[in-house]
Amino acid sequence: MDFYSLSTVLLVILITCLLAKYTRMKLEKAKLPPGPTPLPIIGTLYKINLNNVVHSLMELHKTYGDIFTIYEGHRPCVVLCGYKTIKETLIDKAEEFSGRAYYAGYHDYTKGDEIICGNGEKWKELRRFSQMTLANFGMGKRSIEERIKEEAGYLIELLRNKKGSPIDPKHQLHCSVSNVICSVMFGKRFEYQDEEFQNLIHCLQESFKTMSSAWGIIYNTYPGFMKYIPGPHKKLMKNYTLITDLIQKRVENNIKSLDSNNPRDFIDCFLIKIEKEEKKNSIYYNHTTLLMNTMSLIIAGTETVGNTLCYVFLLLLKHPNVAEKVYQEIDNVIGCRTPNYEDRLKMPYTEAFIHEVQRFADVAPLALPHELTKDTQIRNYKFREGTVFIPLLTSVHYEETQFNNPKHFNPNNFLDENGKFKKNNALISFSAGKRICPGISLAVMEIFLYVTTMLQNFTIKSHVSPEHISIAPVGVGLAHIPPNYEICFLPRSGSKE
Ligand code: HEM
C-alpha cells in the first residue's frame, strides 16, 4: 500500500473511532444531568476559562442548577453545587461517594499507592493508619502542639530580623508550615537555608501552581497526549521524584537507627508497621507505599495551610477594623505568654475570623474528584459505578442562603448576636464525607497558633492603602493561590524578645 492510501485508511479509521465515541457520549449524556453540549475531543472545554475554572463552573451552576455535567475531553464529570446537594451526596451517601477518580497530575506518579489517589481497602487502611499516627498515637514524646509552637517561634525570630522592612510573606510562611509537617514525618525540622529544604519548598509550590493553571487542566484532561508535549506540566513528575528522593534518604537514616519500641516520627511508625504486616503477609504496607504516602501528607499539608495563612495576613491588611478586634482579643486573653491551642475556647472573635478566612479564601475550591463506588440514585438520576463527581466547594462557601452577603468578608458570619462563636455546617473547606481532609486537626491547630503567635509579636502594616490591596487569586484550579503582596512585621512593644 502506498503512503497516500495508508494515510487515507488511517484517517477513515480515526474518524470512525471519533464518531463512535461521540455517538456513545451523546447517548450517555441523555442519562446524565444537563450541561453544555460536548464536542468531539474537547468535550465542554470550550465553556471553561482555563485561567479561572472555578468562575466558569459557577457560571454554569447559574445556568444548569445544582447538579450539572461537564466533559473533560470524553470523560463526563458531574459537578455538585450548594450545601444541600453536597449533603445529599458526600455526606448522606458517604460510602458510595468515597471513591477517588483518576487525577492524572498526581496519580500518574503515585499510581494510587497512597492516601490521596488511592481507592478500596488499601486506601481505607492507609487513611486509618495516617490519621491515627498524626493524632499522636505512638509518635515519640513531643506533642504536635509543641512542634507547631517551636516552628512558629523560629518564624518570629526570622521576621524580627527583618526589622520591619517590607517582605512578601509567602515564602517564609510556606517554609514554616512545611517544617511542621516535616517535623512530624521526619522527627526533625530543617534550617530555613538548607538547600534540600529549599528545593522541597520550590517543588511543592511549583506543583501546586502548575495544577492550578491552564497547563494543569489540560494535562488532567489529556494525560496520554500531554506526556509528549513540552510545558511546565513536564516538571510535575520531576518534582515528585525529587520529593520522594528526599524522603528515601530520610527513610535510610531511620532504618539505621530504628528502635521498634521508641518510634520517633511518622516514618518510624510506618517502618514498624511494615515489619508487623510482613509477618501477616499484608499487601498494604511496603517501601513504595511509605514513600508515596509520606509525600502525599507533605504535599497536602504544606500548600493548603501556607496559602490559608497568606490570606489571613492579606485579609487583615485589607480589613484593619477586623485586625483591631483580633489584636484586642489576643491582648485580653493571652497577653505576653505563649499562646496555647485551648485559648481558642475563650477567643470567639479570633475563631470567627479564622473560619471566615477559610470560607472566603476557599483555598481548595474543587476539593479533588470523587468516583462512585457503586450504582447510586441521586434525585432523578441513576448514576453508574465509576461516575466522576466534582464537589464545587466554592458554590457552598458563596451560597446566599448559607452566609450573609457571601461576597463580602465578614467574621460575623460565625458569631451569634451575643458575640459567641457560631458554627456553620456550610463551611466545608476541608470537604465532607469519607474523603474529608484527614489533616483537619493539624491544620486548625497550626492556623490558630500561627495567627495568635504572630499577631502577639507584630503589628502588621502595608504601604498600600486597604482599598487598593488586591485579594484576587493568581491561580485558580486545584487551589486558589493568593496574590503576592508586601507586608511589614513591626515588633510590638511588650512582645517577647
Ligand atoms: C487549611 C488547610 C487544609 C485544607 C483547606 C484542606 C482541604 C482538603 C480538601 C478539600 C481535600 C479533598 C477532600 C475530598 O476529596 O473531597 C483534602 C484532602 C486531603 N488532605 Fe487536606 N486540607 C488542609 C490541610 C491538610 C493537612 C495539614 C494535611 C496533612 C496532614 C492534609 C492532608 C490531606 C490528605 C492526605 C487528603 C486526601 C484524603 C483522602 O483522599 O482520603 N490536609 N484536604
Coordinates of C-alpha atoms and ligand atoms in Angstrom, one line a residue:
M1 CA 0.0 0.0 0.0
D2 CA 1.4 3.4 -0.9
F3 CA 1.7 6.3 1.5
Y4 CA -1.4 8.1 0.2
S5 CA -3.7 5.0 0.6
L6 CA -2.3 4.2 4.0
S7 CA -2.9 7.8 5.2
T8 CA -6.5 7.6 3.8
V9 CA -7.2 4.3 5.6
L10 CA -5.8 5.6 8.9
L11 CA -7.8 8.8 8.6
V12 CA -11.0 6.9 8.0
I13 CA -10.3 4.7 11.0
L14 CA -9.6 7.7 13.1
I15 CA -12.8 9.5 12.0
T16 CA -14.9 6.3 12.5
C17 CA -13.5 5.9 16.1
L18 CA -14.1 9.5 16.9
L19 CA -17.7 9.3 15.6
A20 CA -18.4 6.1 17.5
K21 CA -17.0 7.7 20.7
Y22 CA -19.0 10.8 20.1
T23 CA -22.3 8.8 19.5
R24 CA -21.7 6.9 22.7
M25 CA -21.1 10.2 24.5
K26 CA -24.4 11.6 23.2
L27 CA -26.3 8.5 24.3
E28 CA -24.7 8.7 27.7
K29 CA -25.3 12.4 28.0
A30 CA -29.1 11.8 27.8
K31 CA -29.0 9.9 31.1
L32 CA -26.8 12.4 32.9
P33 CA -27.7 15.8 34.4
P34 CA -27.9 18.7 32.0
G35 CA -24.9 20.7 30.9
P36 CA -23.3 22.3 27.8
T37 CA -23.2 20.2 24.7
P38 CA -19.9 18.3 24.5
L39 CA -17.9 18.4 21.3
P40 CA -15.6 15.6 20.0
I41 CA -12.2 15.6 21.6
I42 CA -12.6 18.9 23.5
G43 CA -15.8 17.9 25.4
T44 CA -17.0 21.1 27.1
L45 CA -13.6 22.7 27.4
Y46 CA -14.8 25.5 25.2
K47 CA -17.0 26.6 28.1
I48 CA -14.2 26.8 30.6
N49 CA -11.9 29.7 31.2
L50 CA -8.6 27.8 31.7
N51 CA -7.3 30.6 33.9
N52 CA -10.3 30.6 36.2
V53 CA -12.1 27.2 36.0
V54 CA -14.0 28.0 39.3
H55 CA -15.5 31.1 37.8
S56 CA -16.7 29.2 34.7
L57 CA -18.2 26.4 36.8
M58 CA -20.0 29.0 39.0
E59 CA -21.4 30.5 35.8
L60 CA -22.6 27.1 34.6
H61 CA -24.1 26.5 38.0
K62 CA -26.3 29.6 37.4
T63 CA -27.4 28.2 34.1
Y64 CA -27.9 24.5 34.8
G65 CA -28.6 24.4 38.6
D66 CA -27.2 22.3 41.4
I67 CA -26.1 19.2 39.5
F68 CA -24.8 19.5 36.0
T69 CA -22.4 17.6 33.7
I70 CA -19.3 18.9 32.0
Y71 CA -16.9 16.8 29.8
E72 CA -13.2 16.7 30.3
G73 CA -12.4 15.6 26.8
H74 CA -14.6 12.5 26.6
R75 CA -14.9 11.9 30.3
P76 CA -18.2 13.1 31.8
C77 CA -17.9 14.8 35.2
V78 CA -20.9 15.6 37.3
V79 CA -20.5 18.9 39.2
L80 CA -22.2 19.1 42.7
C81 CA -23.2 22.6 43.9
G82 CA -24.7 24.0 47.0
Y83 CA -24.8 22.7 50.6
K84 CA -28.0 20.7 50.1
T85 CA -26.5 18.7 47.2
I86 CA -23.2 18.1 48.9
K87 CA -25.0 16.9 52.0
E88 CA -27.2 14.5 49.9
T89 CA -24.2 13.1 48.2
L90 CA -20.8 13.2 50.0
I91 CA -22.4 13.1 53.5
D92 CA -25.7 11.1 53.2
K93 CA -24.2 8.6 50.8
A94 CA -20.7 8.7 52.1
E95 CA -19.7 5.2 51.3
E96 CA -20.9 5.4 47.7
F97 CA -19.1 8.7 47.1
S98 CA -15.9 7.6 48.8
G99 CA -14.0 6.7 45.6
R100 CA -11.3 8.8 44.2
A101 CA -11.5 9.5 40.4
Y102 CA -8.4 9.3 38.3
Y103 CA -6.4 12.5 38.8
A104 CA -3.6 12.4 36.2
G105 CA -1.4 15.1 37.6
Y106 CA -0.7 13.1 40.8
H107 CA -1.9 9.6 40.1
D108 CA 0.5 9.2 37.1
Y109 CA 3.3 9.3 39.6
T110 CA 1.9 7.5 42.7
K111 CA -0.3 5.0 40.8
G112 CA -2.7 5.4 43.7
D113 CA -0.3 3.8 46.1
E114 CA -1.1 6.3 48.9
I115 CA -3.9 8.1 50.6
I116 CA -4.8 10.9 48.1
C117 CA -5.4 8.9 44.9
G118 CA -5.8 5.5 46.5
N119 CA -9.0 3.5 46.5
G120 CA -10.6 0.5 48.1
E121 CA -9.3 -1.4 51.1
K122 CA -5.7 -0.2 50.7
W123 CA -6.9 3.5 50.8
K124 CA -9.0 2.8 53.9
E125 CA -6.2 1.1 55.7
L126 CA -3.6 3.9 54.8
R127 CA -6.1 6.6 55.8
R128 CA -6.8 4.9 59.2
F129 CA -3.1 4.5 59.8
S130 CA -2.1 8.0 58.8
Q131 CA -4.9 9.6 60.9
M132 CA -4.0 7.5 63.9
T133 CA -0.3 8.4 63.6
L134 CA -1.0 12.1 63.0
A135 CA -3.2 12.1 66.1
N136 CA -0.1 11.4 68.1
F137 CA -0.6 7.7 68.9
G138 CA 2.9 6.4 69.5
M139 CA 4.9 9.1 67.8
G140 CA 7.6 10.0 70.3
K141 CA 7.3 12.2 73.3
R142 CA 6.7 15.6 71.8
S143 CA 3.1 16.6 71.0
I144 CA 2.1 18.1 67.7
E145 CA 1.2 21.3 69.5
E146 CA 4.8 21.6 70.8
R147 CA 6.2 21.1 67.4
I148 CA 3.9 23.9 66.0
K149 CA 4.9 26.3 68.8
E150 CA 8.6 25.6 68.2
E151 CA 8.2 26.3 64.5
A152 CA 6.2 29.4 65.0
G153 CA 8.9 30.6 67.3
Y154 CA 11.5 30.2 64.6
L155 CA 9.4 32.2 62.2
I156 CA 9.0 35.0 64.7
E157 CA 12.8 35.1 65.1
L158 CA 13.3 35.3 61.3
L159 CA 10.7 38.1 61.0
R160 CA 12.2 40.0 63.8
N161 CA 15.5 40.1 62.0
K162 CA 13.8 41.8 59.0
K163 CA 13.4 44.8 61.3
G164 CA 10.0 45.8 59.9
S165 CA 11.2 46.1 56.3
P166 CA 8.5 45.1 53.7
I167 CA 8.6 41.4 52.7
D168 CA 6.4 39.1 50.6
P169 CA 5.5 36.6 53.4
K170 CA 4.6 33.7 51.1
H171 CA 7.9 32.0 51.1
Q172 CA 8.5 32.3 54.9
L173 CA 5.1 31.1 55.7
H174 CA 5.3 28.1 53.4
C175 CA 8.8 27.2 54.8
S176 CA 7.5 27.4 58.3
V177 CA 4.4 25.3 57.9
S178 CA 6.2 22.8 55.7
N179 CA 8.7 22.4 58.6
V180 CA 5.8 21.4 60.9
I181 CA 4.7 18.5 58.7
C182 CA 8.3 17.6 58.0
S183 CA 9.0 17.5 61.8
V184 CA 6.1 15.1 62.2
M185 CA 7.2 13.0 59.3
F186 CA 11.0 13.1 59.8
G187 CA 11.2 13.8 63.5
K188 CA 13.4 16.9 62.7
R189 CA 12.9 20.3 61.3
F190 CA 15.1 21.8 58.6
E191 CA 17.1 25.0 58.8
Y192 CA 15.4 27.5 56.5
Q193 CA 18.5 28.0 54.4
D194 CA 19.1 24.2 54.0
E195 CA 19.4 23.6 50.2
E196 CA 17.5 20.3 50.3
F197 CA 14.6 22.0 52.1
Q198 CA 14.6 25.0 49.7
N199 CA 14.4 22.5 46.8
L200 CA 11.5 20.8 48.5
I201 CA 9.6 24.1 49.0
H202 CA 10.2 25.0 45.4
C203 CA 8.9 21.7 44.2
L204 CA 5.8 21.9 46.3
Q205 CA 4.9 25.5 45.2
E206 CA 5.7 24.8 41.6
S207 CA 3.5 21.7 41.6
F208 CA 0.5 23.4 43.1
K209 CA 0.9 26.4 40.8
T210 CA 1.0 24.1 37.7
M211 CA -2.0 22.2 38.9
S212 CA -3.9 25.4 39.4
S213 CA -3.0 26.7 35.9
A214 CA -4.3 26.1 32.4
W215 CA -1.5 23.5 32.0
G216 CA -2.8 21.5 34.9
I217 CA -6.3 21.4 33.5
I218 CA -5.1 20.4 30.0
Y219 CA -2.7 17.8 31.5
N220 CA -5.5 16.2 33.6
T221 CA -7.8 16.2 30.5
Y222 CA -5.4 14.7 28.0
P223 CA -2.7 13.0 30.1
G224 CA -1.6 10.5 27.4
F225 CA -1.2 13.2 24.8
M226 CA 0.4 15.8 27.1
K227 CA 3.2 13.5 28.1
Y228 CA 4.7 14.2 24.7
I229 CA 4.2 18.0 24.7
P230 CA 6.7 20.3 26.3
G231 CA 5.5 22.7 29.0
P232 CA 5.5 23.3 32.8
H233 CA 3.4 20.2 33.4
K234 CA 6.5 18.1 32.5
K235 CA 8.1 19.3 35.7
L236 CA 5.4 17.7 37.8
M237 CA 6.8 14.2 37.7
K238 CA 10.4 15.6 38.1
N239 CA 9.3 17.4 41.2
Y240 CA 7.6 14.3 42.7
T241 CA 10.8 12.3 42.0
L242 CA 12.9 14.9 43.9
I243 CA 10.5 14.8 46.8
T244 CA 10.5 11.0 47.1
D245 CA 14.3 11.0 46.7
L246 CA 14.5 13.3 49.8
I247 CA 12.1 11.1 51.7
Q248 CA 14.1 8.0 50.6
K249 CA 17.3 9.5 52.3
R250 CA 15.4 10.0 55.5
V251 CA 14.0 6.5 55.4
E252 CA 17.5 5.1 55.0
N253 CA 18.7 7.1 58.0
N254 CA 15.7 6.0 60.1
I255 CA 16.3 2.3 59.2
K256 CA 19.9 2.5 60.6
S257 CA 18.8 3.7 64.0
L258 CA 15.3 2.2 64.3
D259 CA 14.1 1.2 67.7
S260 CA 10.8 -0.6 67.4
N261 CA 9.8 0.3 70.9
N262 CA 10.5 4.0 70.5
P263 CA 9.2 5.4 67.2
R264 CA 10.5 9.0 66.7
D265 CA 8.4 10.1 63.8
F266 CA 5.8 9.1 61.1
I267 CA 8.5 7.2 59.1
D268 CA 9.5 5.1 62.1
C269 CA 5.8 4.2 62.7
F270 CA 5.4 3.2 59.1
L271 CA 8.6 1.1 59.2
I272 CA 7.4 -0.7 62.3
K273 CA 4.0 -1.3 60.6
I274 CA 5.8 -2.8 57.6
E275 CA 7.6 -5.2 59.8
K276 CA 4.4 -6.3 61.6
E277 CA 2.4 -6.5 58.5
E278 CA 5.0 -8.5 56.6
K279 CA 4.6 -11.3 59.1
K280 CA 0.8 -11.3 58.3
N281 CA 1.6 -11.3 54.5
S282 CA -0.3 -8.0 54.2
I283 CA -0.2 -6.3 50.9
Y284 CA -0.9 -2.8 52.2
Y285 CA 2.4 -1.7 53.7
N286 CA 5.6 -1.7 51.7
H287 CA 8.6 0.6 51.0
T288 CA 7.0 2.3 47.9
T289 CA 3.8 3.0 49.8
L290 CA 5.8 4.6 52.6
L291 CA 7.5 7.0 50.1
M292 CA 4.3 7.8 48.3
N293 CA 2.1 8.2 51.4
T294 CA 4.7 10.4 53.1
M295 CA 4.9 12.6 50.0
S296 CA 1.1 12.9 50.0
L297 CA 1.0 14.1 53.5
I298 CA 3.8 16.6 53.0
I299 CA 2.2 18.0 49.8
A300 CA -1.3 18.2 51.2
G301 CA -0.1 19.6 54.5
T302 CA 2.0 22.4 53.2
E303 CA 0.4 24.4 50.4
T304 CA -3.1 24.4 51.9
V305 CA -2.1 25.7 55.3
G306 CA 0.6 28.1 53.8
N307 CA -2.0 29.6 51.4
T308 CA -4.6 30.0 54.2
L309 CA -2.0 31.9 56.3
C310 CA -1.1 34.1 53.3
Y311 CA -4.8 35.0 53.1
V312 CA -5.0 35.6 56.8
F313 CA -2.5 38.4 56.7
L314 CA -3.7 39.8 53.4
L315 CA -7.3 40.0 54.7
L316 CA -6.1 41.6 58.0
L317 CA -4.4 44.3 56.0
K318 CA -7.5 44.8 53.9
H319 CA -9.8 45.0 56.9
P320 CA -7.9 46.9 59.7
N321 CA -11.1 47.1 61.8
V322 CA -11.2 43.3 61.9
A323 CA -7.5 43.2 62.8
E324 CA -8.1 45.6 65.6
K325 CA -10.6 43.2 67.2
V326 CA -8.3 40.2 66.8
Y327 CA -5.4 42.2 68.4
Q328 CA -7.7 43.2 71.3
E329 CA -8.7 39.6 72.0
I330 CA -5.2 38.3 71.9
D331 CA -4.1 41.0 74.4
N332 CA -7.0 40.3 76.7
V333 CA -6.9 36.5 76.7
I334 CA -3.2 35.7 76.0
G335 CA -1.2 38.7 76.9
C336 CA 2.6 38.1 76.7
R337 CA 2.7 34.3 77.4
T338 CA 3.0 31.7 74.6
P339 CA -0.4 31.0 73.1
N340 CA -2.0 27.6 73.7
Y341 CA -4.5 25.8 71.4
E342 CA -7.0 25.7 74.2
D343 CA -7.0 29.6 74.3
R344 CA -9.3 29.4 71.3
L345 CA -12.2 28.5 73.5
K346 CA -12.1 31.9 75.1
M347 CA -11.5 33.7 71.8
P348 CA -14.7 33.7 69.8
Y349 CA -13.8 36.7 67.6
T350 CA -10.4 35.2 66.5
E351 CA -12.1 31.8 65.9
A352 CA -14.8 33.5 63.8
F353 CA -12.2 35.4 61.9
I354 CA -10.2 32.2 61.1
H355 CA -13.4 30.4 60.0
E356 CA -14.3 33.4 57.8
V357 CA -10.9 33.4 56.2
Q358 CA -11.4 29.7 55.4
R359 CA -14.8 30.3 53.8
F360 CA -13.8 33.4 51.9
A361 CA -10.3 32.3 50.7
D362 CA -11.7 28.9 49.8
V363 CA -8.2 27.6 49.2
A364 CA -9.3 24.2 47.8
P365 CA -12.3 25.2 45.6
L366 CA -12.8 21.9 43.8
A367 CA -11.7 19.5 46.5
L368 CA -10.4 16.5 44.5
P369 CA -12.6 14.5 42.1
H370 CA -14.7 11.7 43.6
E371 CA -15.8 8.5 42.0
L372 CA -18.9 6.4 42.7
T373 CA -18.1 3.0 44.3
K374 CA -21.4 1.5 43.3
D375 CA -24.5 2.4 41.2
T376 CA -26.5 5.1 43.1
Q377 CA -29.6 7.1 42.6
I378 CA -29.5 10.9 43.4
R379 CA -32.7 12.8 42.8
N380 CA -34.0 11.6 39.4
Y381 CA -30.6 10.4 38.2
K382 CA -29.3 6.8 38.2
F383 CA -25.5 7.1 38.2
R384 CA -23.3 4.1 37.4
E385 CA -20.4 2.9 39.5
G386 CA -17.3 4.8 38.3
T387 CA -19.1 8.1 37.6
V388 CA -16.9 11.1 38.3
F389 CA -18.1 13.9 40.6
I390 CA -16.6 17.3 41.3
P391 CA -17.7 18.9 44.6
L392 CA -17.7 22.6 43.9
L393 CA -16.9 23.8 47.4
T394 CA -17.0 27.5 46.3
S395 CA -20.7 27.1 45.5
V396 CA -21.3 26.3 49.1
H397 CA -18.9 28.9 50.6
Y398 CA -20.6 31.6 48.5
E399 CA -24.1 30.4 48.8
E400 CA -26.5 33.3 49.6
T401 CA -28.8 31.0 51.7
Q402 CA -25.9 29.8 53.9
F403 CA -24.0 33.0 54.5
N404 CA -24.9 36.7 54.8
N405 CA -23.7 38.7 51.8
P406 CA -21.1 36.0 51.0
K407 CA -19.1 38.1 48.5
H408 CA -18.0 40.3 51.5
F409 CA -15.5 39.3 54.1
N410 CA -17.2 39.4 57.5
P411 CA -16.3 37.3 60.6
N412 CA -19.9 38.0 61.9
N413 CA -20.9 35.0 59.7
F414 CA -19.5 32.9 62.6
L415 CA -20.8 34.9 65.6
D416 CA -24.2 34.9 67.2
E417 CA -26.0 38.0 68.5
N418 CA -24.1 37.7 71.9
G419 CA -20.7 37.6 70.2
K420 CA -20.3 33.9 70.8
F421 CA -18.7 31.7 68.2
K422 CA -21.4 30.1 65.9
K423 CA -20.6 27.0 63.9
N424 CA -21.9 26.8 60.4
N425 CA -22.1 23.4 58.7
A426 CA -21.8 25.0 55.3
L427 CA -18.2 25.8 55.9
I428 CA -16.7 22.8 54.1
S429 CA -13.2 24.0 53.3
F430 CA -11.9 20.5 54.3
S431 CA -14.7 18.9 52.1
A432 CA -17.1 16.3 53.6
G433 CA -17.9 12.6 53.8
K434 CA -15.4 9.8 53.8
R435 CA -12.8 11.7 51.9
I436 CA -12.9 14.7 54.2
C437 CA -9.4 16.0 54.8
P438 CA -7.6 13.8 57.4
G439 CA -5.3 16.7 58.3
I440 CA -8.1 18.9 59.8
S441 CA -6.9 18.8 63.4
L442 CA -3.3 19.6 62.5
A443 CA -4.4 22.4 60.1
V444 CA -6.7 24.2 62.5
M445 CA -4.2 23.9 65.3
E446 CA -1.5 25.3 63.1
I447 CA -3.6 28.2 61.8
F448 CA -4.7 29.2 65.3
L449 CA -1.3 29.1 66.8
Y450 CA 0.4 30.9 63.9
V451 CA -2.2 33.7 63.8
T452 CA -2.1 34.3 67.6
T453 CA 1.7 34.0 67.9
M454 CA 2.4 36.3 65.0
L455 CA -0.1 39.0 66.0
Q456 CA 1.0 38.8 69.6
N457 CA 4.5 39.7 68.4
F458 CA 4.0 42.0 65.5
T459 CA 1.9 44.9 64.3
I460 CA 1.3 44.4 60.6
K461 CA 1.4 47.3 58.1
S462 CA 1.2 47.7 54.4
H463 CA 2.4 50.6 52.2
V464 CA -0.7 50.1 50.1
S465 CA -4.0 51.6 51.5
P466 CA -6.6 48.9 52.3
E467 CA -8.9 49.9 49.4
H468 CA -6.1 49.4 46.9
I469 CA -5.0 46.0 48.2
S470 CA -5.9 43.3 45.7
I471 CA -7.0 40.0 47.1
A472 CA -7.8 38.3 43.7
P473 CA -6.1 34.9 43.5
V474 CA -3.3 34.5 40.9
G475 CA -4.0 30.8 40.2
V476 CA -7.4 29.0 40.3
G477 CA -7.8 25.3 39.9
L478 CA -6.6 22.7 42.4
A479 CA -6.1 25.7 44.7
H480 CA -7.0 29.4 45.0
I481 CA -3.4 30.7 45.1
P482 CA -3.2 34.1 46.9
P483 CA -1.6 37.0 45.2
N484 CA 1.9 38.2 46.1
Y485 CA 1.9 41.2 48.4
E486 CA 4.2 43.1 50.7
I487 CA 3.8 43.4 54.4
C488 CA 5.8 44.9 57.3
F489 CA 6.0 43.0 60.6
L490 CA 6.8 45.6 63.2
P491 CA 7.7 44.2 66.6
R492 CA 5.1 45.2 69.2
S493 CA 6.2 46.8 72.4
G494 CA 5.9 44.4 75.2
S495 CA 6.2 41.3 73.0
K496 CA 8.8 38.7 73.9
E497 CA 12.3 39.3 72.5
Ligands
HEM1 C1 -6.2 24.7 55.6 C2 -5.7 23.5 55.4 C3 -6.3 22.4 54.6 C4 -7.4 22.4 53.7 C5 -8.3 23.6 53.4 C6 -7.5 21.1 53.2 C7 -8.5 20.7 52.3 C8 -8.6 19.5 51.8 C9 -9.6 19.1 50.8 C10 -10.7 20.0 50.3 C11 -9.4 17.8 50.5 C12 -10.1 17.0 49.4 C13 -11.2 16.2 50.1 C14 -12.1 15.4 49.0 O1 -11.5 14.6 48.3 O2 -13.3 15.7 49.0 C15 -8.3 17.3 51.3 C16 -7.7 16.1 51.2 C17 -6.6 15.7 51.9 N1 -5.9 16.4 52.8 FE1 -6.3 18.3 53.4 N2 -6.5 20.3 53.7 C18 -5.8 21.1 54.6 C19 -4.7 20.6 55.4 C20 -4.2 19.4 55.3 C21 -3.1 18.9 56.2 C22 -2.3 19.8 57.2 C23 -2.8 17.6 55.8 C24 -1.8 16.7 56.3 C25 -1.6 16.3 57.4 C26 -3.8 17.3 54.8 C27 -3.9 16.0 54.2 C28 -4.8 15.7 53.3 C29 -4.9 14.4 52.6 C30 -3.9 13.2 52.8 C31 -6.0 14.4 51.8 C32 -6.5 13.2 50.9 C33 -7.6 12.4 51.7 C34 -8.2 11.2 51.0 O3 -8.3 11.3 49.8 O4 -8.7 10.3 51.7 N3 -4.6 18.3 54.5 N4 -7.8 18.4 52.1

